[in-house]
Coordinates of C-alpha atoms in Angstrom, one line a residue:
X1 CA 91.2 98.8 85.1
X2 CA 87.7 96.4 85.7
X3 CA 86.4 96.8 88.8
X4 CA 83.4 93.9 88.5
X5 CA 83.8 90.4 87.3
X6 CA 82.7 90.8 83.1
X7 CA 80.1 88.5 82.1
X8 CA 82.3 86.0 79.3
X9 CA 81.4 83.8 77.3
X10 CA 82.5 80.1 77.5
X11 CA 85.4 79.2 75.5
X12 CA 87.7 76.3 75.4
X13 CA 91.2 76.5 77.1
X14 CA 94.4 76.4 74.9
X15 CA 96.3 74.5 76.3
X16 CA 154.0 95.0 91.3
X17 CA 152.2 97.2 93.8
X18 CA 151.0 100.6 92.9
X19 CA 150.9 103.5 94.8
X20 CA 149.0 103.5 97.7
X21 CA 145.5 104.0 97.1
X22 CA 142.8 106.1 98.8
X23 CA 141.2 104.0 101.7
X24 CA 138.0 101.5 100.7
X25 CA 135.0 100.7 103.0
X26 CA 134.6 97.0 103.1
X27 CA 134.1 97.0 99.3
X28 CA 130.0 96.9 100.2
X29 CA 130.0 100.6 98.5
X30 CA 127.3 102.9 100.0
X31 CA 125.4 100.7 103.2
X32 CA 122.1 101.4 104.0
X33 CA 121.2 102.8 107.6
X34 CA 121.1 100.8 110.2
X35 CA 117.7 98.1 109.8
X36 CA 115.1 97.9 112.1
X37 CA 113.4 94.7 112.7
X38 CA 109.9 95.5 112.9
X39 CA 109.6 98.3 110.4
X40 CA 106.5 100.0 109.4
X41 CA 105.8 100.9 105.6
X42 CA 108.3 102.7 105.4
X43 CA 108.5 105.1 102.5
X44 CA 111.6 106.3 100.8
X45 CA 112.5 107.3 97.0
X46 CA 114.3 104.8 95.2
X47 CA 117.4 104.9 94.5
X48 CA 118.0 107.1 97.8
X49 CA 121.7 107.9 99.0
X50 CA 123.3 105.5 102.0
X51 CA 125.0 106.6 104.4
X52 CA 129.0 105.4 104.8
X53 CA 130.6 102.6 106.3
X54 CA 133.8 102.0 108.5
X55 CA 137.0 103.0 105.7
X56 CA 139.7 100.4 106.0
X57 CA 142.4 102.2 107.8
X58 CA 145.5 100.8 105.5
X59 CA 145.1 100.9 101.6
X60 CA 145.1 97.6 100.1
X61 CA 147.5 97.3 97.2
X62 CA 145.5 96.1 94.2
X63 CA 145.8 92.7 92.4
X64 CA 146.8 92.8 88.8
X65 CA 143.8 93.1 86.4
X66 CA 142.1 90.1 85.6
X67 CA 138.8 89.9 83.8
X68 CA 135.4 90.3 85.1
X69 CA 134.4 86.9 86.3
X70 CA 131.2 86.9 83.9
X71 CA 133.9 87.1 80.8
X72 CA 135.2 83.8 81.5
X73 CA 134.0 80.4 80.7
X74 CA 131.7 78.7 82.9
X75 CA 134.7 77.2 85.2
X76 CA 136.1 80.3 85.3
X77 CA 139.9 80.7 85.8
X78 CA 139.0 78.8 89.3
X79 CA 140.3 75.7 88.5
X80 CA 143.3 76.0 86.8
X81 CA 146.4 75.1 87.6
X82 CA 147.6 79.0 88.4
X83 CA 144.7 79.6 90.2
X84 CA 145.4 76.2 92.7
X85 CA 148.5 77.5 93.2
X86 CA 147.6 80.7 94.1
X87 CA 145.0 79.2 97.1
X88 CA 147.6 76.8 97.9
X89 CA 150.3 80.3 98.4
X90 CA 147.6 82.0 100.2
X91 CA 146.7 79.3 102.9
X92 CA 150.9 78.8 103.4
X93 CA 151.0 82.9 103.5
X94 CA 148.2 83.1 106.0
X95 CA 149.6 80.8 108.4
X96 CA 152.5 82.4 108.5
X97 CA 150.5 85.7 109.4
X98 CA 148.9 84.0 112.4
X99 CA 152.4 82.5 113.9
X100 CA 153.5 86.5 114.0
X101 CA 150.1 88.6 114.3
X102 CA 147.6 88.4 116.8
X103 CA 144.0 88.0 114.3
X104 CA 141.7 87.5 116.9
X105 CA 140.3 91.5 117.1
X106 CA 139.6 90.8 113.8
X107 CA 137.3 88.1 114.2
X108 CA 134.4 90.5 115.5
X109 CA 134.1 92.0 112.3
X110 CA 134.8 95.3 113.4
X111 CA 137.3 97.1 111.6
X112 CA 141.0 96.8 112.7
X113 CA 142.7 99.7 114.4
X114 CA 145.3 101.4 112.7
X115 CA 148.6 99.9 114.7
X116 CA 147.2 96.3 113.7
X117 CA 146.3 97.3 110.3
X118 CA 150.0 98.4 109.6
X119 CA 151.2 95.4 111.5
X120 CA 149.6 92.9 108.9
X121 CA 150.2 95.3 106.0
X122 CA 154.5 94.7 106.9
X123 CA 153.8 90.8 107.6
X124 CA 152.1 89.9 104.6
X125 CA 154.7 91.6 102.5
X126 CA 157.4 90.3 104.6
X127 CA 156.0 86.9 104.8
X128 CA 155.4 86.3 100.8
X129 CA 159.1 87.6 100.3
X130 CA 160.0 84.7 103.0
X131 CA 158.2 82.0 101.0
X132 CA 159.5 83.0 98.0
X133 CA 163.4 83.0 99.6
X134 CA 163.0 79.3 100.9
X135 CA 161.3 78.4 97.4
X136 CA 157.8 77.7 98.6
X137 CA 156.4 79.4 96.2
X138 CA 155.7 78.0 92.5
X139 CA 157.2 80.5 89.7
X140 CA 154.0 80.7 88.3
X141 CA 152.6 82.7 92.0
X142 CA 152.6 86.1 91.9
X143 CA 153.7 87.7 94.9
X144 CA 152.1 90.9 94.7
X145 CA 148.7 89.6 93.6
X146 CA 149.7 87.0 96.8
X147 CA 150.4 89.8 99.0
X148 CA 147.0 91.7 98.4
X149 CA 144.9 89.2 98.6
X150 CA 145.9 88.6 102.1
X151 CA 146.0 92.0 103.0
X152 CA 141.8 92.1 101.5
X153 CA 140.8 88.9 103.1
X154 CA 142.2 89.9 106.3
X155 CA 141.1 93.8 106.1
X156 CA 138.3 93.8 103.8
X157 CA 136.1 91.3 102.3
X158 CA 138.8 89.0 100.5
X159 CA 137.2 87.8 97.3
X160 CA 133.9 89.0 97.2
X161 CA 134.7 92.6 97.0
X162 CA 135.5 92.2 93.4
X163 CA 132.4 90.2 92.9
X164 CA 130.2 92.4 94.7
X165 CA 131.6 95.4 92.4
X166 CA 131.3 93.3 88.9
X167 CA 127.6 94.2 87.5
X168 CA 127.4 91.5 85.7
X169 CA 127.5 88.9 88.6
X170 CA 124.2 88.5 89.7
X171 CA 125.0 86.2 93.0
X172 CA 127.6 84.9 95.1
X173 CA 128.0 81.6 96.7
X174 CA 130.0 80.3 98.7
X175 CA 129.6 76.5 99.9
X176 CA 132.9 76.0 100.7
X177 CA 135.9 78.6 101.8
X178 CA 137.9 77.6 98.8
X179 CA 135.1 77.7 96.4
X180 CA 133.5 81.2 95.5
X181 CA 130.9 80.7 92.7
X182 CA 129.6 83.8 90.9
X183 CA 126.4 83.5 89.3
X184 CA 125.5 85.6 86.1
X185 CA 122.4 84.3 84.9
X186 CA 122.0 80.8 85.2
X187 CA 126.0 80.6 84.1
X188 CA 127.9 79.4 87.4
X189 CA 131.8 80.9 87.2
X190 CA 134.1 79.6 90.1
X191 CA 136.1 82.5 91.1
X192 CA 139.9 82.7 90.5
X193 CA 140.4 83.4 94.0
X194 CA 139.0 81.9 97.5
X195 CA 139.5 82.2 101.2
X196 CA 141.8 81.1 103.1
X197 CA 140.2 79.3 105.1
X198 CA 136.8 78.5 107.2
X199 CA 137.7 81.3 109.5
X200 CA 138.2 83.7 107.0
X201 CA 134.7 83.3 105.8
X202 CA 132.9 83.8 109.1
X203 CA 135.0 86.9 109.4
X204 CA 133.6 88.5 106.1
X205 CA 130.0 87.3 106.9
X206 CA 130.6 89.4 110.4
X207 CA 132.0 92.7 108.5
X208 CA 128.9 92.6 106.4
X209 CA 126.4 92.3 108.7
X210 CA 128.4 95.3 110.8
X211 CA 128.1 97.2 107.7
X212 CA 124.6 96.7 107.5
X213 CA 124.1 98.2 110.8
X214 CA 122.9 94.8 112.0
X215 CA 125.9 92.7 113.8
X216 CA 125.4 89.2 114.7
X217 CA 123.7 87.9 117.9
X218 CA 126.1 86.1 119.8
X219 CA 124.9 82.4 119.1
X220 CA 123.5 83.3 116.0
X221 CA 123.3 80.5 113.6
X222 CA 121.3 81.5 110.5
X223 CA 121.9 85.1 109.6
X224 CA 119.6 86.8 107.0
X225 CA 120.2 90.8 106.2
X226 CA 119.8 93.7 104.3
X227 CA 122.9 95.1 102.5
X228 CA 124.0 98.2 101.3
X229 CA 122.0 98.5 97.6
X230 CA 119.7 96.3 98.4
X231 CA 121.8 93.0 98.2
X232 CA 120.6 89.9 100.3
X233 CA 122.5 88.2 102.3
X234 CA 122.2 84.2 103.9
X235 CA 124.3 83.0 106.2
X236 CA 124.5 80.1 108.2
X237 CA 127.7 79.7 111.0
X238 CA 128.8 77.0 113.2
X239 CA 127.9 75.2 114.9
X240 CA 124.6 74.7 112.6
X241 CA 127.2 73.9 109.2
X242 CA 130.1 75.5 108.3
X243 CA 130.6 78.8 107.4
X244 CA 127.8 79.5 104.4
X245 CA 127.9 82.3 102.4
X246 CA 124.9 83.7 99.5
X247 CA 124.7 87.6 98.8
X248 CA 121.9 87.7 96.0
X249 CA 121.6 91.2 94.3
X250 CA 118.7 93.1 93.3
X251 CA 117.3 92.8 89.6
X252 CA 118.4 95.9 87.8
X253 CA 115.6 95.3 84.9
X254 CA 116.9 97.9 82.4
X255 CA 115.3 96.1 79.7
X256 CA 112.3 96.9 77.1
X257 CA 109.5 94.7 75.6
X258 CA 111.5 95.3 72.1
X259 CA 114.9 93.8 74.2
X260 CA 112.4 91.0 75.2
X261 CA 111.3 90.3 71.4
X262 CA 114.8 91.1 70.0
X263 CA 116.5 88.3 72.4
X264 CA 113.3 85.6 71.9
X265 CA 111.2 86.1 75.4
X266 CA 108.2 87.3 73.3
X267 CA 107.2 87.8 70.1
X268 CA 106.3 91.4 68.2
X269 CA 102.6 90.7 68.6
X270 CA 102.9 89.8 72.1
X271 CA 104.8 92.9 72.9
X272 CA 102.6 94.8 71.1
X273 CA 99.5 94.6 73.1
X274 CA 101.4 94.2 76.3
X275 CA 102.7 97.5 75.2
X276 CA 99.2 98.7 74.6
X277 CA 97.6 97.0 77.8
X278 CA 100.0 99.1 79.7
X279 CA 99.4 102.4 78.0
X280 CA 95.4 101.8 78.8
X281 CA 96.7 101.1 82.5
X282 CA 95.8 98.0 82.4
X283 CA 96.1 95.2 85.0
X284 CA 98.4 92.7 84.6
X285 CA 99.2 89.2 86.8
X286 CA 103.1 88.0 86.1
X287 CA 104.0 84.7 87.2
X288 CA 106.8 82.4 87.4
X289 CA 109.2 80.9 89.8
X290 CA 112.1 83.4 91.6
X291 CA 114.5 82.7 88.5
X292 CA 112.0 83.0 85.7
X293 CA 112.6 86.7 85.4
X294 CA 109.3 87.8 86.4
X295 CA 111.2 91.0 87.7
X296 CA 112.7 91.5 84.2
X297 CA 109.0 91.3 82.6
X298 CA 108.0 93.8 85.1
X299 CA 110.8 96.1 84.3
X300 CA 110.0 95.8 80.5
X301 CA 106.1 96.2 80.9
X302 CA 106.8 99.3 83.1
X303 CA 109.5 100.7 80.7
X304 CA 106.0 100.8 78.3
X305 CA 104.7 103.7 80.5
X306 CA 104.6 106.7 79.8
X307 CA 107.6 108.6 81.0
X308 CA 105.5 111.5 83.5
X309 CA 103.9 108.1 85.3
X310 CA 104.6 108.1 89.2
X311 CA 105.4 104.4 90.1
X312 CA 105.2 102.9 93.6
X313 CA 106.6 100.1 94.1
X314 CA 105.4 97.5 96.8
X315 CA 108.0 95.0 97.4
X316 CA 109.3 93.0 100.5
X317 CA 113.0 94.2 100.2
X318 CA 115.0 96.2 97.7
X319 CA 114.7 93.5 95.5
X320 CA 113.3 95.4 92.3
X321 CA 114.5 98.9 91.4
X322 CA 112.8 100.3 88.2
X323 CA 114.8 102.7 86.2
X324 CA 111.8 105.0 86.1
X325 CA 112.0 108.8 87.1
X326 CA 108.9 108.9 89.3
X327 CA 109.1 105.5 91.6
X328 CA 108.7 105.6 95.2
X329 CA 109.4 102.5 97.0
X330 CA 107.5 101.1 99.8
X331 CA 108.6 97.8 102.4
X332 CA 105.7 95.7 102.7
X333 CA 107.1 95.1 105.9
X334 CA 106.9 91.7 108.3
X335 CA 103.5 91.6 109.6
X336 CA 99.7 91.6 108.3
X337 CA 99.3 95.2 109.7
X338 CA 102.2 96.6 108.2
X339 CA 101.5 94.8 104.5
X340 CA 98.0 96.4 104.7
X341 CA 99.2 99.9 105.5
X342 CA 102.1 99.7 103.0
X343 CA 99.2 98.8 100.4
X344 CA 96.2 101.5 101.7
X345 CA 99.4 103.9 101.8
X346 CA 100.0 103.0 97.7
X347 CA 96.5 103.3 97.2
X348 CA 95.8 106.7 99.1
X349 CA 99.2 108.3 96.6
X350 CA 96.8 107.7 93.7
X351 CA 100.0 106.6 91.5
X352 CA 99.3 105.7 87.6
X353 CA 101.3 102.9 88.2
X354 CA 101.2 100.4 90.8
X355 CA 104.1 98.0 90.9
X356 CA 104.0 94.7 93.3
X357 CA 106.7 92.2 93.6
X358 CA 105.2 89.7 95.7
X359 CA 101.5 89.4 95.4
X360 CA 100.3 86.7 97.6
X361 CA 98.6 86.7 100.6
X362 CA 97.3 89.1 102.4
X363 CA 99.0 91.5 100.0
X364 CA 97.0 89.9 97.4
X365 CA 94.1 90.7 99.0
X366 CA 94.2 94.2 99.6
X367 CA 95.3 94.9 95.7
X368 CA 92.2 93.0 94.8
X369 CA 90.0 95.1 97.2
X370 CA 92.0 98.3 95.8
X371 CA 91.3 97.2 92.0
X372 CA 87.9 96.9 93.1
X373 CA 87.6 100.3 94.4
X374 CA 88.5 101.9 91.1
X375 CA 92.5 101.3 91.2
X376 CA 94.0 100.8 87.6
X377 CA 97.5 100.3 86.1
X378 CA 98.5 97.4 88.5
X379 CA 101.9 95.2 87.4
X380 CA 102.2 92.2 90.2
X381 CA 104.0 89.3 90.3
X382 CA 103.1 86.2 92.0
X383 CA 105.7 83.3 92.5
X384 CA 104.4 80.1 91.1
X385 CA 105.6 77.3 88.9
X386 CA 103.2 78.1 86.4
X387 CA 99.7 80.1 85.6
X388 CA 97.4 77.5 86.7
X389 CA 98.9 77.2 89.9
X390 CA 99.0 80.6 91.0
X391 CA 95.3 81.0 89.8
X392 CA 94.7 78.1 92.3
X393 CA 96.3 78.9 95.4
X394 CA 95.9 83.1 95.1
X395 CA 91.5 82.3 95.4
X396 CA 92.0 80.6 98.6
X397 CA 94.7 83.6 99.8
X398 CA 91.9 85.7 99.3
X399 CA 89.5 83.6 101.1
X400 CA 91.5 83.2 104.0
X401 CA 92.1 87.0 104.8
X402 CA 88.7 87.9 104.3
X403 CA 86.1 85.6 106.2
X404 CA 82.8 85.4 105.4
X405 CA 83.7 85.1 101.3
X406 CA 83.0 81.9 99.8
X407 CA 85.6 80.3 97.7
X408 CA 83.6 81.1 94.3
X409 CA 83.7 84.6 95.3
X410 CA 87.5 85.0 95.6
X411 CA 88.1 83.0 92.4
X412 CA 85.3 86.0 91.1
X413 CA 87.2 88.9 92.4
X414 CA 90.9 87.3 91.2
X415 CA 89.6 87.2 87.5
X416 CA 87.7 89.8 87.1
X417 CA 90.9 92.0 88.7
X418 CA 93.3 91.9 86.1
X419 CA 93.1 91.8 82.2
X420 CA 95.5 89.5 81.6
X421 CA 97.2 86.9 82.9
X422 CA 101.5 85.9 81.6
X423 CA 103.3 82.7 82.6
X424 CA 107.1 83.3 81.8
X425 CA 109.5 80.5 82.6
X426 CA 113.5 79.8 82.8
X427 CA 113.7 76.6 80.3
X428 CA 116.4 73.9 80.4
X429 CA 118.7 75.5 77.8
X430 CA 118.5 78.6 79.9
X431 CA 116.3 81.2 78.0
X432 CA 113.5 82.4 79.5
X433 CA 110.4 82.3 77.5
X434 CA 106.8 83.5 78.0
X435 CA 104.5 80.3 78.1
X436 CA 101.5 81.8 77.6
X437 CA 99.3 85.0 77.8
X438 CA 95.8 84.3 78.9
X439 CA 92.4 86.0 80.1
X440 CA 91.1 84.5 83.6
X441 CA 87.4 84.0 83.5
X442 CA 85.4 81.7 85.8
X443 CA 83.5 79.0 84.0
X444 CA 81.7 76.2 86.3
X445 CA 82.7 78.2 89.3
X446 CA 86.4 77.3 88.5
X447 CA 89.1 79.8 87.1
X448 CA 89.3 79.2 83.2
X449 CA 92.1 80.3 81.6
X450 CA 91.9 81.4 78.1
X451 CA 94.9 81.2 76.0
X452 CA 95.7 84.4 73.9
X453 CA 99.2 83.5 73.2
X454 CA 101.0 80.2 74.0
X455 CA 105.1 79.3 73.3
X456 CA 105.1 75.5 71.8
X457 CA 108.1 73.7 71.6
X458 CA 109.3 72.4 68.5
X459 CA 112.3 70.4 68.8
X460 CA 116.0 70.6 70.7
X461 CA 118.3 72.0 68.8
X462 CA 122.2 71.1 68.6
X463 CA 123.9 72.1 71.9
X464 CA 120.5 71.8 73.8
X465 CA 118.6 74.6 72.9
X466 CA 114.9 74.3 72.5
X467 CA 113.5 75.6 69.9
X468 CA 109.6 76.8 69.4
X469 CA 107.3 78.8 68.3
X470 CA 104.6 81.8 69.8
X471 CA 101.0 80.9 68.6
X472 CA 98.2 83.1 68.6
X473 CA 95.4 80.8 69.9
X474 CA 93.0 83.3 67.5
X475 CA 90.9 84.4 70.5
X476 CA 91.0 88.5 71.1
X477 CA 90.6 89.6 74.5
X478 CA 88.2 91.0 75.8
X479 CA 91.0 94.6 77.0
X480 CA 91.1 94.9 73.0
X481 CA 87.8 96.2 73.0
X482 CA 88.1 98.7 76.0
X483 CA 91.7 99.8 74.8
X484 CA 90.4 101.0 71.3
X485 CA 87.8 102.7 72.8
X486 CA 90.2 104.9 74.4
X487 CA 91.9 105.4 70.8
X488 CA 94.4 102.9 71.6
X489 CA 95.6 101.4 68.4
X490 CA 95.5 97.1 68.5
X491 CA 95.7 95.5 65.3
X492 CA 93.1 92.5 65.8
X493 CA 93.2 91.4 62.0
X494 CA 96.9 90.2 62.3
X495 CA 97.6 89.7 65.6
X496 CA 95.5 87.7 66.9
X497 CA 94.9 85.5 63.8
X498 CA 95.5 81.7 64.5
X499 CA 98.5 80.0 62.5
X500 CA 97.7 77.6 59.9

C-alpha cells in the first residue's frame, strides 16, 4: 500500500477379515508428478489434480477400527499392554515370513509383482494361524488385525498409511522402528502400531520416495522430497543413523480472524482492524518461528479478503494452501534467479492479493522493490523468534542483495513497506498467542517499533496455562487514517483506547 518511507513522528516503544477390498496405492493418495531438481517458477493452480501411483497388486484386509490417533490421550494406545503385545506378535510373525518368503525384491521399494504378492498374502495368514496353534500368541492378540498389519508393512506403508490419511495428524515421526509418533498440534500420540523392524522402515522410506517420482540414489544418506499433497518428507538411512523417518504435512489454514478471537489468538479489536487493514489491501509482515502458526494467521488474514480476490501464492514448497477460490501457486524455486522470476512473475499477474511464505532474502528483496513500485495487498511471513529480530536481520537481507544501498536505506525501505508489523508465538502451555501488533518506523536510523497491541501475561493458571491479557498501547496507526479515507470503517474511540 505505501510506496515511500512516511515521515513519523517519534514515539516511545511499548514494550475377522472382510471382503477383499479394491486395490490401494501406497496409502500416499494422489502423488504429485515426478520432481525436477532444478525447477523454474513453476506455475500451477492450487489444489491441482496428481497423477496415480503404483496400486498394490493384492488387497490388504483391513484392521479393526480403532480411533483416530488425535482422539486418544497423549500416549496414545502405544504403550499399553495390548499394544506391546501386538509389536511383540508382529516381529515373531515377520520372522516367520522371512524363513519361508524371499523379501529382498521388496527392499527396492518398488512394488511387488503379483506371484509374490499372493505368496505373502497365504504366509501371513498361514503363519499367524501357526503362532496361535503352538500358543505364541497372547489371547489378548488379534490375529486378523496381526495378519494385516504384516500384509501393509510388507506391501504398503505399514503404519503410516493410517497416519497419513487421519487429518488431524499434523506429522509423523519416527525415531525408532517401534515407535511411530503422530503429532497433532504440539500433542505427541505414540501410535498403537509400529514396524517391525529397522528394515521395514527403510523399505517404506524407499516406496515413498518411488511414489514421489524421485527414488533414492544408491548411497544416499539424507533423503529430503516432495510428496503427494504437498507432504515433506526427511529421511536419513544407514550408514549415516538408523533408519529416520519425519513426513510433515502442509498447513490446511481453514480458519478466520473470528476463529482466532473465539479460541484466544487475538482479541475483537485486533481482529477488527486486521480485518480492515486487509480489506484496504494493506501490507502486512507475520512473524514467528515454524510452529508459531504464522501459516494459520496468514490463512485467517486472507480469509478477510474479499471473495472475487486472485491470490498468488509464493512459497518454497506446497507448504501453505489457502482455501480461497482464486489462488495460483508459484515455487520460489532453489536458486537466486529462479526466486526473482517467481516474484517479477507474481508481480507482472497484478493479483489483489499477494501471499509469501517465506520472506527472507533475496525474496525479501524483490517484494520490497515490488511494494515500492506500487504493489499493494502483500501477506508475508518471515521466520524469526520474535518481531525485533526479524526487523534486524531482514535490513541487512536487503542490503546484501542490492549493493550499493547503505544499511539505513534498507532499514528505510523495510518500514516504510508494510503497515503493520504482528509477532505471534506458540507459548509453553501450548496456545498460540499474538505478542504484539506494531508499526515499524525508523527513529535514530534504527528500526523502531511501535506497539499498537501487546499480549501481557498475567499469571499461570492451574494445569499450566498462562493466562494474560491484549492491551491497546493507545497509539492509532498511522493505516487508520488512510483506511477511512477509503470509507473503511475503524473505530479509533474504543479500540485503540489505553486500559486503565
Amino acid at each position: 500500500m505505501t510506496t515511500a518511507p512516511p515521515a513519523r513522528d517519534a514515539r516511545p516503544v511499548n514494550a475377522a477379515p472382510p471382503p477383499p477390498q479394491a486395490p490401494r496405492p501406497y496409502a500416499t493418495a494422489t502423488p504429485l508428478p515426478a520432481q525436477s531438481t532444478t525447477s523454474t517458477a513453476a506455475v500451477s493452480p492450487q489444489g491441482a489434480s496428481n497423477v496415480a501411483v503404483h496400486p498394490s497388486v493384492v488387497p490388504i484386509p483391513s484392521r479393526r477400527a480403532i480411533p483416530p490417533v488425535s482422539d486418544r490421550v497423549d500416549r496414545g494406545q502405544g504403550d499399553s499392554a495390548h499394544a506391546v503385545a501386538h509389536r511383540r506378535a508382529l516381529g515373531r510373525l515377520m520372522d516367520r515370513l522371512a524363513d519361508v518368503v524371499d523379501l529382498t525384491p521388496l527392499d527396492s521399494g518398488a512394488p511387488p509383482d503379483g506371484a509374490l504378492a499372493q505368496r505373502i498374502a497365504q504366509a501371513s495368514a498361514a503363519g499367524a494361524e501357526a503362532l496361535r496353534a503352538a500358543g505364541e500368541l497372547p489371547p489378548e492378540v488379534d490375529v486378523e488385525a496381526l495378519v494385516a498389519d504384516a500384509q501393509r508393512e510388507l506391501l504398503s506403508l505399514g503404519p503410516l498409511d493410517r497416519l497419513l490419511e487421519d487429518a488431524e495428524v499434523s506429522e509423523i515421526q519416527v525415531f525408532r522402528y517401534d515407535h511411530v509418533i503422530a503429532m497433532h498440534g504440539r500433542r505427541r500420540v505414540i501410535a498403537e502400531v509400529g514396524f517391525s523392524s529397522e528394515r521395514a522402515v527403510g523399505r517404506a522410506i524407499r516406496r515413498l520416495c518411488m511414489a514421489a517420482g524421485q527414488p533414492i540414489e544408491a548411497g544416499a544418506s539424507f533423503v529430503e522430497r516432495t510428496l503427494p499433497k504437498g507432504r515433506r518428507l526427511f529421511a536419513v538411512l544407514p550408514p549415516a543413523a538408523t533408519s529416520t523417518l519425519v513426513i510433515r504435512k502442509p498447513q490446511r489454514p481453514d480458519v478466520t480472524l473470528d476463529d482466532l478471537v473465539r479460541n484466544g489468538t487475538i482479541s475483537r479489536a485486533m481482529a477488527g482492524l486486521l480485518a480492515q487493514c486487509v480489506l484496504g489491501r494493506g501490507n502486512l509482515l507475520v512473524t514467528g518461528t515454524r510452529d508459531a502458526g504464522t501459516g494459520w494467521l496468514l490463512g485467517a488474514l486472507a480469509a478477510a479478503a474479499q471473495s472475487d480476490d486472485r491470490f498468488v501464492v509464493l512459497q518454497e514448497e506446497d507448504e501453505l494452501a489457502l482455501d480461497h477460490p482464486n489462488t495460483l501457486s508459484i515455487a520460489l524455486g532453489a536458486t537466486t534467479d529462479e526466486r526473482t522470476r517467481a516474484v517479477r512473475a507474481a508481480v507482472r499477474i497484478r493479483p489483489e492479493r499477494v501471499v509469501v511464505s517465506s520472506f527472507s532474502g533475496h525474496v525479501a528483496a524483490e517484494i520490497v522493490d515490488a511494494i515500492g513500485g506500487g504493489m499493494d495487498g502483500v501477506l508475508a511471513a518471515s521466520r524469526a523468534p520474535t518481531l525485533r529480530q526479524a526487523v534486524t536481520r531482514l535490513p541487512a537481507d536487503i542490503a546484501a542483495t542490492r549493493p550499493g544501498i547503505t544499511p539505513e536505506t534498507a532499514r528505510e525501505w523495510l518500514a516504510s513497506s508494510f503497515d503493520l508489523a504482528i509477532e505471534i508465538a506458540l507459548l509453553r502451555d501450548g496456545r498460540h498467542r499474538v505478542l504484539r501488533i506494531a508499526e515499524l518506523a525508523v527513529e535514530g536510523g534504527q528500526i523502531a517499533i511501535r506497539d499498537v497491541f501487546t499480549f501481557v501475561v498475567e499469571r499461570t493458571a492451574a494445569g499450566g496455562a498462562l493466562e494474560g491479557t491484549f492491551h491497546p498501547s493507545g497509539l492509532v496507526p498511522d493505516i487508520v487514517e488512510d483506511l477511512q479515507s477509503r470509507g473503511l470503517s475503524v473505530d479509533t474511540s474504543t479500540s485503540f483506547r489505553r486500559n486503565r
